[in-house]
mmCIF file of C-alpha atoms in Angstrom:
data_model
loop_
_atom_site.group_PDB
_atom_site.id
_atom_site.type_symbol
_atom_site.label_atom_id
_atom_site.label_comp_id
_atom_site.label_asym_id
_atom_site.label_seq_id
_atom_site.Cartn_x
_atom_site.Cartn_y
_atom_site.Cartn_z
ATOM 1 C CA UNK A 1 0.000 0.000 0.000
ATOM 2 C CA UNK A 2 1.288 3.476 -0.864
ATOM 3 C CA UNK A 3 0.765 6.772 0.950
ATOM 4 C CA UNK A 4 1.276 10.330 -0.210
ATOM 5 C CA UNK A 5 0.975 13.258 2.189
ATOM 6 C CA UNK A 6 -0.398 16.676 1.303
ATOM 7 C CA UNK A 7 0.254 19.790 3.396
ATOM 8 C CA UNK A 8 -2.062 22.655 2.448
ATOM 9 C CA UNK A 9 -2.462 25.986 4.236
ATOM 10 C CA UNK A 10 -6.015 26.391 2.904
ATOM 11 C CA UNK A 11 -7.012 22.898 4.066
ATOM 12 C CA UNK A 12 -5.686 23.694 7.529
ATOM 13 C CA UNK A 13 -7.473 27.043 7.538
ATOM 14 C CA UNK A 14 -10.772 25.384 6.647
ATOM 15 C CA UNK A 15 -10.267 22.831 9.433
ATOM 16 C CA UNK A 16 -9.408 25.644 11.875
ATOM 17 C CA UNK A 17 -12.607 27.583 11.079
ATOM 18 C CA UNK A 18 -14.768 24.463 10.929
ATOM 19 C CA UNK A 19 -13.539 23.226 14.301
ATOM 20 C CA UNK A 20 -13.940 26.634 15.960
ATOM 21 C CA UNK A 21 -17.543 26.785 14.705
ATOM 22 C CA UNK A 22 -18.320 23.585 16.688
ATOM 23 C CA UNK A 23 -20.886 22.539 14.087
ATOM 24 C CA UNK A 24 -20.588 18.775 14.672
ATOM 25 C CA UNK A 25 -19.937 16.480 17.623
ATOM 26 C CA UNK A 26 -16.687 15.372 15.976
ATOM 27 C CA UNK A 27 -15.187 18.882 16.393
ATOM 28 C CA UNK A 28 -12.343 18.829 18.947
ATOM 29 C CA UNK A 29 -12.931 21.167 21.950
ATOM 30 C CA UNK A 30 -9.347 20.576 23.106
ATOM 31 C CA UNK A 31 -8.025 22.095 19.849
ATOM 32 C CA UNK A 32 -10.168 25.210 20.236
ATOM 33 C CA UNK A 33 -9.052 25.685 23.834
ATOM 34 C CA UNK A 34 -5.397 25.468 22.805
ATOM 35 C CA UNK A 35 -5.782 27.762 19.769
ATOM 36 C CA UNK A 36 -7.572 30.438 21.799
ATOM 37 C CA UNK A 37 -4.954 30.217 24.519
ATOM 38 C CA UNK A 38 -2.320 31.033 21.881
ATOM 39 C CA UNK A 39 -4.265 33.683 19.944
ATOM 40 C CA UNK A 40 -6.557 35.246 22.549
ATOM 41 C CA UNK A 41 -10.354 35.528 22.960
ATOM 42 C CA UNK A 42 -12.613 35.744 19.924
ATOM 43 C CA UNK A 43 -13.864 39.179 18.897
ATOM 44 C CA UNK A 44 -17.569 39.852 18.350
ATOM 45 C CA UNK A 45 -17.010 39.861 14.574
ATOM 46 C CA UNK A 46 -15.243 36.482 14.751
ATOM 47 C CA UNK A 47 -18.013 34.973 16.880
ATOM 48 C CA UNK A 48 -20.628 36.166 14.396
ATOM 49 C CA UNK A 49 -18.571 34.804 11.474
ATOM 50 C CA UNK A 50 -18.271 31.385 13.128
ATOM 51 C CA UNK A 51 -22.004 31.294 13.878
ATOM 52 C CA UNK A 52 -22.718 32.052 10.227
ATOM 53 C CA UNK A 53 -20.257 29.385 9.085
ATOM 54 C CA UNK A 54 -21.900 26.848 11.402
ATOM 55 C CA UNK A 55 -25.280 27.469 9.729
ATOM 56 C CA UNK A 56 -23.854 26.955 6.256
ATOM 57 C CA UNK A 57 -21.735 23.866 6.905
ATOM 58 C CA UNK A 58 -24.489 22.209 8.966
ATOM 59 C CA UNK A 59 -26.798 22.535 5.961
ATOM 60 C CA UNK A 60 -24.419 20.396 3.861
ATOM 61 C CA UNK A 61 -22.994 18.189 6.638
ATOM 62 C CA UNK A 62 -21.453 14.830 5.797
ATOM 63 C CA UNK A 63 -24.627 13.805 3.985
ATOM 64 C CA UNK A 64 -25.180 11.720 0.876
ATOM 65 C CA UNK A 65 -28.563 10.500 -0.384
ATOM 66 C CA UNK A 66 -27.281 6.965 -0.801
ATOM 67 C CA UNK A 67 -24.121 5.282 0.392
ATOM 68 C CA UNK A 68 -22.654 5.211 -3.136
ATOM 69 C CA UNK A 69 -23.385 8.919 -3.750
ATOM 70 C CA UNK A 70 -20.778 11.641 -3.325
ATOM 71 C CA UNK A 71 -20.648 13.433 0.002
ATOM 72 C CA UNK A 72 -21.947 17.003 0.256
ATOM 73 C CA UNK A 73 -19.292 17.814 2.861
ATOM 74 C CA UNK A 74 -17.755 21.222 2.119
ATOM 75 C CA UNK A 75 -14.387 20.155 3.499
ATOM 76 C CA UNK A 76 -13.686 17.922 0.506
ATOM 77 C CA UNK A 77 -13.355 21.013 -1.714
ATOM 78 C CA UNK A 78 -10.727 22.651 0.490
ATOM 79 C CA UNK A 79 -8.899 19.404 1.216
ATOM 80 C CA UNK A 80 -8.626 18.040 -2.317
ATOM 81 C CA UNK A 81 -7.820 21.010 -4.512
ATOM 82 C CA UNK A 82 -5.384 23.904 -4.866
ATOM 83 C CA UNK A 83 -6.351 27.337 -3.498
ATOM 84 C CA UNK A 84 -7.555 28.620 -6.878
ATOM 85 C CA UNK A 85 -9.448 25.426 -7.743
ATOM 86 C CA UNK A 86 -11.049 25.284 -4.289
ATOM 87 C CA UNK A 87 -12.679 28.680 -4.582
ATOM 88 C CA UNK A 88 -13.747 27.986 -8.170
ATOM 89 C CA UNK A 89 -15.365 24.690 -7.233
ATOM 90 C CA UNK A 90 -16.953 26.119 -4.092
ATOM 91 C CA UNK A 91 -18.585 28.812 -6.224
ATOM 92 C CA UNK A 92 -20.329 26.063 -8.212
ATOM 93 C CA UNK A 93 -21.114 23.942 -5.143
ATOM 94 C CA UNK A 94 -22.953 26.431 -2.908
ATOM 95 C CA UNK A 95 -25.385 29.302 -3.440
ATOM 96 C CA UNK A 96 -23.953 32.691 -4.463
ATOM 97 C CA UNK A 97 -24.963 34.229 -1.139
ATOM 98 C CA UNK A 98 -23.294 31.368 0.758
ATOM 99 C CA UNK A 99 -20.133 31.666 -1.325
ATOM 100 C CA UNK A 100 -19.887 35.382 -0.547
ATOM 101 C CA UNK A 101 -20.390 34.725 3.174
ATOM 102 C CA UNK A 102 -17.750 31.967 3.281
ATOM 103 C CA UNK A 103 -15.203 34.212 1.549
ATOM 104 C CA UNK A 104 -15.889 36.929 4.128
ATOM 105 C CA UNK A 105 -15.664 34.455 7.018
ATOM 106 C CA UNK A 106 -12.240 33.262 5.841
ATOM 107 C CA UNK A 107 -11.111 36.896 5.574
ATOM 108 C CA UNK A 108 -12.262 37.702 9.121
ATOM 109 C CA UNK A 109 -10.536 34.633 10.626
ATOM 110 C CA UNK A 110 -7.391 34.907 8.466
ATOM 111 C CA UNK A 111 -5.285 37.015 10.927
ATOM 112 C CA UNK A 112 -6.010 34.621 13.796
ATOM 113 C CA UNK A 113 -5.155 31.556 11.693
ATOM 114 C CA UNK A 114 -1.913 33.168 10.474
ATOM 115 C CA UNK A 115 -0.744 33.574 14.076
ATOM 116 C CA UNK A 116 -0.629 29.829 14.584
ATOM 117 C CA UNK A 117 0.199 28.632 11.073
ATOM 118 C CA UNK A 118 3.117 30.870 10.158
ATOM 119 C CA UNK A 119 4.754 30.908 13.580
ATOM 120 C CA UNK A 120 4.795 27.258 14.489
ATOM 121 C CA UNK A 121 2.391 24.653 13.147
ATOM 122 C CA UNK A 122 3.459 24.493 9.508
ATOM 123 C CA UNK A 123 7.081 23.751 10.460
ATOM 124 C CA UNK A 124 6.059 21.191 13.059
ATOM 125 C CA UNK A 125 3.693 19.500 10.611
ATOM 126 C CA UNK A 126 6.448 19.121 7.994
ATOM 127 C CA UNK A 127 8.671 17.333 10.528
ATOM 128 C CA UNK A 128 5.882 15.042 11.747
ATOM 129 C CA UNK A 129 4.893 14.091 8.197
ATOM 130 C CA UNK A 130 8.514 13.143 7.476
ATOM 131 C CA UNK A 131 8.479 10.711 10.430
ATOM 132 C CA UNK A 132 5.200 9.162 9.300
ATOM 133 C CA UNK A 133 6.356 8.765 5.690
ATOM 134 C CA UNK A 134 9.578 7.057 6.790
ATOM 135 C CA UNK A 135 7.567 4.587 8.863
ATOM 136 C CA UNK A 136 4.972 3.842 6.186
ATOM 137 C CA UNK A 137 7.564 3.463 3.414
ATOM 138 C CA UNK A 138 9.098 0.528 5.294
ATOM 139 C CA UNK A 139 7.508 -2.618 3.761
ATOM 140 C CA UNK A 140 7.404 -4.487 7.074
ATOM 141 C CA UNK A 141 5.196 -1.738 8.507
ATOM 142 C CA UNK A 142 2.685 -2.220 5.687
ATOM 143 C CA UNK A 143 1.637 -5.675 6.799
ATOM 144 C CA UNK A 144 -1.083 -4.288 9.064
ATOM 145 C CA UNK A 145 -2.643 -2.488 6.097
ATOM 146 C CA UNK A 146 -2.347 -5.582 3.902
ATOM 147 C CA UNK A 147 -4.202 -7.655 6.500
ATOM 148 C CA UNK A 148 -6.801 -4.925 6.895
ATOM 149 C CA UNK A 149 -7.553 -5.102 3.189
ATOM 150 C CA UNK A 150 -7.765 -8.918 3.260
ATOM 151 C CA UNK A 151 -10.327 -8.792 6.065
ATOM 152 C CA UNK A 152 -12.450 -5.761 5.102
ATOM 153 C CA UNK A 153 -11.686 -5.095 1.449
ATOM 154 C CA UNK A 154 -12.297 -6.552 -1.979
ATOM 155 C CA UNK A 155 -10.893 -6.291 -5.494
ATOM 156 C CA UNK A 156 -12.238 -2.722 -5.781
ATOM 157 C CA UNK A 157 -10.402 -1.520 -2.673
ATOM 158 C CA UNK A 158 -7.804 1.183 -3.417
ATOM 159 C CA UNK A 159 -4.092 0.531 -2.935
ATOM 160 C CA UNK A 160 -2.917 4.130 -2.884
ATOM 161 C CA UNK A 161 -4.029 6.912 -0.535
ATOM 162 C CA UNK A 162 -3.420 10.617 -0.148
ATOM 163 C CA UNK A 163 -3.262 11.767 3.464
ATOM 164 C CA UNK A 164 -4.312 15.385 4.023
ATOM 165 C CA UNK A 165 -2.085 16.483 6.920
ATOM 166 C CA UNK A 166 -3.804 18.714 9.482
ATOM 167 C CA UNK A 167 -1.798 20.320 12.281
ATOM 168 C CA UNK A 168 -3.111 19.370 15.713
ATOM 169 C CA UNK A 169 -2.136 21.909 18.406
ATOM 170 C CA UNK A 170 -1.804 19.227 21.074
ATOM 171 C CA UNK A 171 1.288 17.580 22.492
ATOM 172 C CA UNK A 172 2.292 15.498 25.507
ATOM 173 C CA UNK A 173 1.852 12.020 26.967
ATOM 174 C CA UNK A 174 -1.224 10.206 25.701
ATOM 175 C CA UNK A 175 -1.790 12.614 22.797
ATOM 176 C CA UNK A 176 -2.251 10.836 19.452
ATOM 177 C CA UNK A 177 -3.418 11.637 15.942
ATOM 178 C CA UNK A 178 -7.097 11.756 14.990
ATOM 179 C CA UNK A 179 -8.605 11.298 11.564
ATOM 180 C CA UNK A 180 -11.514 11.236 9.156
ATOM 181 C CA UNK A 181 -12.578 9.480 5.948
ATOM 182 C CA UNK A 182 -15.223 11.860 4.637
ATOM 183 C CA UNK A 183 -13.585 13.043 1.402
ATOM 184 C CA UNK A 184 -13.742 10.172 -1.023
ATOM 185 C CA UNK A 185 -12.294 6.721 -1.447
ATOM 186 C CA UNK A 186 -8.602 7.563 -1.758
ATOM 187 C CA UNK A 187 -8.159 10.426 0.699
ATOM 188 C CA UNK A 188 -7.826 10.554 4.470
ATOM 189 C CA UNK A 189 -7.553 13.547 6.784
ATOM 190 C CA UNK A 190 -5.077 13.013 9.615
ATOM 191 C CA UNK A 191 -4.809 15.485 12.484
ATOM 192 C CA UNK A 192 -1.171 15.203 13.546
ATOM 193 C CA UNK A 193 0.135 16.412 16.924
ATOM 194 C CA UNK A 194 3.747 16.476 18.053
ATOM 195 C CA UNK A 195 4.568 12.755 18.277
ATOM 196 C CA UNK A 196 7.641 11.150 19.757
ATOM 197 C CA UNK A 197 9.318 8.668 17.454
ATOM 198 C CA UNK A 198 9.326 5.105 18.810
ATOM 199 C CA UNK A 199 6.438 5.716 21.198
ATOM 200 C CA UNK A 200 3.057 4.066 21.698
ATOM 201 C CA UNK A 201 1.421 7.367 20.727
ATOM 202 C CA UNK A 202 3.206 7.271 17.355
ATOM 203 C CA UNK A 203 2.154 3.668 16.671
ATOM 204 C CA UNK A 204 -1.400 4.381 17.797
ATOM 205 C CA UNK A 205 -1.497 7.272 15.310
ATOM 206 C CA UNK A 206 -0.590 4.800 12.561
ATOM 207 C CA UNK A 207 -3.495 2.727 13.863
ATOM 208 C CA UNK A 208 -5.775 5.763 13.485
ATOM 209 C CA UNK A 209 -4.732 6.004 9.834
ATOM 210 C CA UNK A 210 -5.503 2.290 9.404
ATOM 211 C CA UNK A 211 -8.883 2.781 11.081
ATOM 212 C CA UNK A 212 -9.898 5.498 8.626
ATOM 213 C CA UNK A 213 -8.786 3.349 5.688
ATOM 214 C CA UNK A 214 -10.967 0.601 7.168
ATOM 215 C CA UNK A 215 -13.959 2.918 6.709
ATOM 216 C CA UNK A 216 -13.120 3.268 3.029
ATOM 217 C CA UNK A 217 -12.776 -0.503 2.616
ATOM 218 C CA UNK A 218 -16.202 -1.016 4.221
ATOM 219 C CA UNK A 219 -17.795 1.626 2.003
ATOM 220 C CA UNK A 220 -16.365 -0.016 -1.130
ATOM 221 C CA UNK A 221 -17.708 -3.438 -0.133
ATOM 222 C CA UNK A 222 -21.222 -4.791 0.418
ATOM 223 C CA UNK A 223 -20.747 -4.960 4.177
ATOM 224 C CA UNK A 224 -22.878 -1.875 4.911
ATOM 225 C CA UNK A 225 -25.913 -3.641 3.449
ATOM 226 C CA UNK A 226 -25.070 -6.747 5.495
ATOM 227 C CA UNK A 227 -24.860 -4.645 8.663
ATOM 228 C CA UNK A 228 -28.238 -3.036 7.944
ATOM 229 C CA UNK A 229 -29.781 -6.478 7.370
ATOM 230 C CA UNK A 230 -28.290 -7.727 10.653
ATOM 231 C CA UNK A 231 -29.666 -4.719 12.548
ATOM 232 C CA UNK A 232 -33.148 -5.451 11.200
ATOM 233 C CA UNK A 233 -32.923 -9.201 11.832
ATOM 234 C CA UNK A 234 -31.693 -8.722 15.409
ATOM 235 C CA UNK A 235 -34.439 -6.216 16.152
ATOM 236 C CA UNK A 236 -32.041 -3.432 17.057
ATOM 237 C CA UNK A 237 -33.336 0.154 16.920
ATOM 238 C CA UNK A 238 -32.060 2.459 14.171
ATOM 239 C CA UNK A 239 -30.891 4.885 16.855
ATOM 240 C CA UNK A 240 -29.068 3.809 19.996
ATOM 241 C CA UNK A 241 -30.089 4.883 23.478
ATOM 242 C CA UNK A 242 -29.828 8.633 24.109
ATOM 243 C CA UNK A 243 -27.828 7.789 27.249
ATOM 244 C CA UNK A 244 -24.919 6.784 24.952
ATOM 245 C CA UNK A 245 -23.012 9.950 24.066
ATOM 246 C CA UNK A 246 -22.481 11.231 21.496
ATOM 247 C CA UNK A 247 -25.722 9.951 19.962
ATOM 248 C CA UNK A 248 -25.031 7.331 17.273
ATOM 249 C CA UNK A 249 -27.143 5.526 14.763
ATOM 250 C CA UNK A 250 -26.860 1.773 15.294
ATOM 251 C CA UNK A 251 -25.214 1.503 11.861
ATOM 252 C CA UNK A 252 -22.529 4.030 12.868
ATOM 253 C CA UNK A 253 -21.909 2.290 16.186
ATOM 254 C CA UNK A 254 -21.536 -1.197 14.683
ATOM 255 C CA UNK A 255 -19.391 0.077 11.798
ATOM 256 C CA UNK A 256 -17.027 1.758 14.254
ATOM 257 C CA UNK A 257 -17.002 -1.358 16.424
ATOM 258 C CA UNK A 258 -16.036 -3.624 13.513
ATOM 259 C CA UNK A 259 -13.125 -1.407 12.465
ATOM 260 C CA UNK A 260 -11.989 -0.712 16.039
ATOM 261 C CA UNK A 261 -11.817 -4.466 16.617
ATOM 262 C CA UNK A 262 -8.919 -4.343 14.121
ATOM 263 C CA UNK A 263 -7.382 -0.872 14.627
ATOM 264 C CA UNK A 264 -6.299 1.362 16.327
ATOM 265 C CA UNK A 265 -6.555 -0.785 19.482
ATOM 266 C CA UNK A 266 -7.910 -4.006 18.001
ATOM 267 C CA UNK A 267 -6.164 -7.224 17.075
ATOM 268 C CA UNK A 268 -4.117 -6.026 14.079
ATOM 269 C CA UNK A 269 -2.545 -3.323 16.236
ATOM 270 C CA UNK A 270 -1.876 -5.928 18.913
ATOM 271 C CA UNK A 271 -0.305 -8.207 16.304
ATOM 272 C CA UNK A 272 1.999 -5.720 14.590
ATOM 273 C CA UNK A 273 2.792 -2.886 16.990
ATOM 274 C CA UNK A 274 5.749 -2.912 19.355
ATOM 275 C CA UNK A 275 3.671 -1.220 22.034
ATOM 276 C CA UNK A 276 0.756 -3.631 22.568
ATOM 277 C CA UNK A 277 -2.776 -2.186 23.004
ATOM 278 C CA UNK A 278 -3.607 -4.955 25.483
ATOM 279 C CA UNK A 279 -0.937 -3.516 27.782
ATOM 280 C CA UNK A 280 -1.949 0.122 27.285
ATOM 281 C CA UNK A 281 -5.562 0.612 26.214
ATOM 282 C CA UNK A 282 -6.726 -2.480 28.116
ATOM 283 C CA UNK A 283 -4.504 -2.114 31.162
ATOM 284 C CA UNK A 284 -6.060 -2.979 34.534
ATOM 285 C CA UNK A 285 -6.863 0.674 35.442
ATOM 286 C CA UNK A 286 -8.403 1.308 32.006
ATOM 287 C CA UNK A 287 -10.525 -1.854 32.172
ATOM 288 C CA UNK A 288 -11.809 -0.644 35.542
ATOM 289 C CA UNK A 289 -12.960 2.597 33.893
ATOM 290 C CA UNK A 290 -14.619 0.637 31.061
ATOM 291 C CA UNK A 291 -16.397 -1.554 33.619
ATOM 292 C CA UNK A 292 -17.642 1.483 35.537
ATOM 293 C CA UNK A 293 -18.937 2.949 32.282
ATOM 294 C CA UNK A 294 -20.921 -0.255 31.667
ATOM 295 C CA UNK A 295 -22.399 -0.205 35.170
ATOM 296 C CA UNK A 296 -23.524 3.380 34.661
ATOM 297 C CA UNK A 297 -25.168 2.335 31.377
ATOM 298 C CA UNK A 298 -27.103 -0.397 33.185
ATOM 299 C CA UNK A 299 -28.322 2.241 35.653
ATOM 300 C CA UNK A 300 -29.550 4.449 32.820
ATOM 301 C CA UNK A 301 -26.903 7.116 33.338
ATOM 302 C CA UNK A 302 -25.173 9.055 30.555
ATOM 303 C CA UNK A 303 -22.095 7.185 29.360
ATOM 304 C CA UNK A 304 -19.333 7.299 26.748
ATOM 305 C CA UNK A 305 -20.079 5.404 23.534
ATOM 306 C CA UNK A 306 -16.346 5.125 22.838
ATOM 307 C CA UNK A 307 -15.722 3.422 26.186
ATOM 308 C CA UNK A 308 -18.657 1.104 25.550
ATOM 309 C CA UNK A 309 -17.150 0.059 22.205
ATOM 310 C CA UNK A 310 -13.740 -0.468 23.778
ATOM 311 C CA UNK A 311 -15.297 -2.921 26.225
ATOM 312 C CA UNK A 312 -16.983 -4.762 23.347
ATOM 313 C CA UNK A 313 -13.706 -4.841 21.387
ATOM 314 C CA UNK A 314 -12.074 -6.455 24.434
ATOM 315 C CA UNK A 315 -14.830 -9.093 24.526
ATOM 316 C CA UNK A 316 -14.639 -9.709 20.763
ATOM 317 C CA UNK A 317 -10.878 -10.343 20.603
ATOM 318 C CA UNK A 318 -11.229 -14.167 20.244
ATOM 319 C CA UNK A 319 -13.638 -13.808 17.295
ATOM 320 C CA UNK A 320 -11.393 -11.285 15.529
ATOM 321 C CA UNK A 321 -8.271 -13.393 16.121
ATOM 322 C CA UNK A 322 -10.012 -16.398 14.580
ATOM 323 C CA UNK A 323 -11.015 -14.509 11.427
ATOM 324 C CA UNK A 324 -7.651 -12.784 11.079
ATOM 325 C CA UNK A 325 -5.448 -15.813 11.609
ATOM 326 C CA UNK A 326 -7.715 -17.959 9.401
ATOM 327 C CA UNK A 327 -7.386 -15.268 6.698
ATOM 328 C CA UNK A 328 -11.175 -15.082 6.517
ATOM 329 C CA UNK A 329 -12.960 -11.989 5.250
ATOM 330 C CA UNK A 330 -15.658 -10.655 7.512
ATOM 331 C CA UNK A 331 -19.024 -12.080 6.513
ATOM 332 C CA UNK A 332 -22.633 -12.099 7.663
ATOM 333 C CA UNK A 333 -21.764 -14.512 10.498
ATOM 334 C CA UNK A 334 -19.042 -12.180 11.767
ATOM 335 C CA UNK A 335 -21.361 -9.173 11.546
ATOM 336 C CA UNK A 336 -24.190 -11.103 13.249
ATOM 337 C CA UNK A 337 -21.903 -11.925 16.177
ATOM 338 C CA UNK A 338 -20.902 -8.273 16.430
ATOM 339 C CA UNK A 339 -24.587 -7.300 16.418
ATOM 340 C CA UNK A 340 -25.466 -9.955 19.002
ATOM 341 C CA UNK A 341 -22.812 -8.583 21.358
ATOM 342 C CA UNK A 342 -24.641 -5.252 21.197
ATOM 343 C CA UNK A 343 -28.045 -6.933 21.669
ATOM 344 C CA UNK A 344 -26.753 -8.684 24.797
ATOM 345 C CA UNK A 345 -25.477 -5.397 26.123
ATOM 346 C CA UNK A 346 -28.756 -3.571 25.462
ATOM 347 C CA UNK A 347 -30.764 -6.361 27.100
ATOM 348 C CA UNK A 348 -28.628 -6.144 30.230
ATOM 349 C CA UNK A 349 -29.553 -2.506 30.694
ATOM 350 C CA UNK A 350 -31.956 -2.026 33.590
ATOM 351 C CA UNK A 351 -34.150 1.013 34.211
ATOM 352 C CA UNK A 352 -33.354 3.309 37.118
ATOM 353 C CA UNK A 353 -35.330 2.325 40.223
#
């Protein structure tokens, strides 16, 4: 598998504005806190601009009428094309009034973005991308991705990917990359913090990249239809309990669970990484937290959906090991077992008394 990295100021500026607007639950509050600490409080004009941007981008969202249709996500325009092409394509993609507003919003936020981009984050991002490229260009480090394709992919699965590098403002112990797969079948966005070479955080960030590629493999296969059929057959609701935060559709939750069972803390990461997820993510203290999260769910309290999935990944390790080591592709039986694990969990939930 081959990886190319793209560093674009405009892509990073879009991400900066999008994240500050807090239009979606996937926006990172920790990034905003760090950026504002560096650049100072938002002005009234900036707050109004971000509120306006939130209205526009929410209208388009990550939506597509059908799974095979192209996404309406505005980010794909800024991530995929040059500065000139981006504005040209945006002008054809949105209404004229929206285009004018977006141009003005970028102008208003430009000085604040320049403070972080020109002074520090561009240089840091270049260094971090160099480390990642060196790792991924080593054939022995590609085996995880090869196995991922064998399990989730098919003959239509891409072999080459472009990674849109986004500068994360975070650094320190436990800080890893984050990512997204919302811009087509050959492009990934990867939010890259300052990572130490030869650290579990660095390897985990590679696992994040693998996880996002897993989403592309699933989209290119027929597995989404199989998951939907399993949800219906098992009698699961289309929307999970509102006590699981953020609120997921059952399809989203199961899709994430399947890919997480492989990477970044699933079996493929355990198999190929020097720093084993079983020793870190599923350490005794962390398992205690996951268990407490489950108990709160049974009591009807608000809980973390991510922690709930981590507990299920832990329970599903034997199943995933069997499929991986048998070189079996996931199938309806695999997906049914994943769904049944969720059914069992939902049935164990008791109302508050």
